Coordinates of C-alpha atoms in Angstrom, one line a residue:
M1 CA 5.3 -28.2 0.2
R2 CA 8.8 -28.7 -1.1
T3 CA 11.7 -29.3 1.3
A4 CA 13.5 -26.3 2.5
A5 CA 16.5 -27.0 0.3
A6 CA 14.3 -27.0 -2.8
A7 CA 12.1 -24.0 -1.9
R8 CA 12.4 -20.6 -3.6
I9 CA 13.6 -17.8 -1.4
A10 CA 12.3 -14.2 -1.2
M11 CA 14.3 -11.5 0.5
L12 CA 12.6 -8.4 2.1
T13 CA 14.4 -5.8 4.1
D14 CA 14.5 -2.0 4.9
V15 CA 10.7 -1.6 4.7
E16 CA 11.0 1.4 7.1
G17 CA 7.2 1.5 7.7
N18 CA 6.6 2.2 4.0
W19 CA 3.7 -0.1 2.8
Q20 CA 3.9 1.2 -0.7
Y21 CA 7.5 0.0 -0.9
V22 CA 6.2 -3.5 0.1
R23 CA 3.5 -3.4 -2.6
N24 CA 6.2 -2.4 -5.2
V25 CA 8.4 -5.4 -4.1
L26 CA 5.4 -7.7 -4.4
R27 CA 4.8 -6.7 -8.0
Q28 CA 8.2 -8.3 -8.8
S29 CA 8.0 -11.2 -6.4
S30 CA 7.1 -14.8 -7.4
C31 CA 6.9 -15.7 -3.7
L32 CA 5.0 -12.9 -2.0
C33 CA 1.6 -11.7 -2.9
L34 CA -1.4 -9.7 -1.6
T35 CA -4.9 -11.1 -1.1
F36 CA -7.9 -8.9 -0.9
S37 CA -11.1 -9.1 1.2
G38 CA -13.1 -5.9 0.7
Q39 CA -10.8 -3.1 1.4
D40 CA -8.4 -5.2 3.5
E41 CA -5.2 -6.6 2.0
T42 CA -3.2 -9.4 3.5
L43 CA 0.4 -10.3 2.8
E44 CA 0.9 -13.9 1.9
L45 CA 3.9 -16.2 1.2
R46 CA 3.3 -18.9 -1.4
D47 CA 3.6 -22.5 -0.1
D48 CA 6.8 -23.4 -2.1
C49 CA 8.7 -20.3 -0.8
M50 CA 10.7 -19.2 2.2
L51 CA 11.1 -15.5 3.3
V52 CA 14.3 -14.0 4.7
F53 CA 13.4 -10.8 6.4
G54 CA 16.4 -8.6 6.8
G55 CA 15.0 -6.2 9.4
D56 CA 13.9 -2.6 9.5
A57 CA 10.2 -3.2 9.3
G58 CA 9.3 0.1 10.8
D59 CA 10.7 3.5 11.3
K60 CA 9.1 6.8 10.6
G61 CA 7.0 5.7 7.7
D62 CA 3.2 6.3 7.7
D63 CA 2.4 2.6 7.7
T64 CA 4.8 1.2 10.4
L65 CA 2.0 -0.6 12.3
K66 CA 0.5 -2.1 9.2
C67 CA 4.0 -3.3 8.1
Y68 CA 4.6 -5.0 11.5
E69 CA 1.1 -6.6 11.5
Q70 CA 1.5 -8.0 8.1
L71 CA 5.0 -9.4 8.7
V72 CA 4.0 -11.0 12.0
S73 CA 1.0 -12.6 10.4
L74 CA 3.4 -14.4 8.0
K75 CA 5.1 -16.2 10.9
T76 CA 4.2 -19.8 10.1
G77 CA 6.5 -22.8 10.7
I78 CA 10.1 -22.5 9.6
R79 CA 9.4 -20.8 6.3
I80 CA 10.6 -17.3 7.5
A81 CA 14.1 -16.4 8.7
W82 CA 14.5 -13.2 10.6
S83 CA 17.7 -11.4 10.4
F84 CA 18.5 -8.6 12.9
S85 CA 21.4 -6.3 13.4
W86 CA 22.0 -3.5 15.8
A87 CA 24.1 -0.5 15.2
T88 CA 25.8 1.2 18.1
A89 CA 26.7 4.9 18.2
T90 CA 30.3 5.7 18.9

């Protein structure tokens, strides 16, 4: 694995529980991919990449649980940075 300074960086944010959105992003990504085992698909991060996740994994989308499960399964070492923000109503 390359050092963090030399790694490629992928950004994913505003998933909102929409797994199809994630799949569409993956078609354009050189860092994230899906692997398949039967009918199961697993989100994977390539070894020479880091992921910055900008928040909003789930909301009212049909696949909120799947989105959370897949993102949590990626948590390996320091290759993922999680970014969170909270909005307050005024």
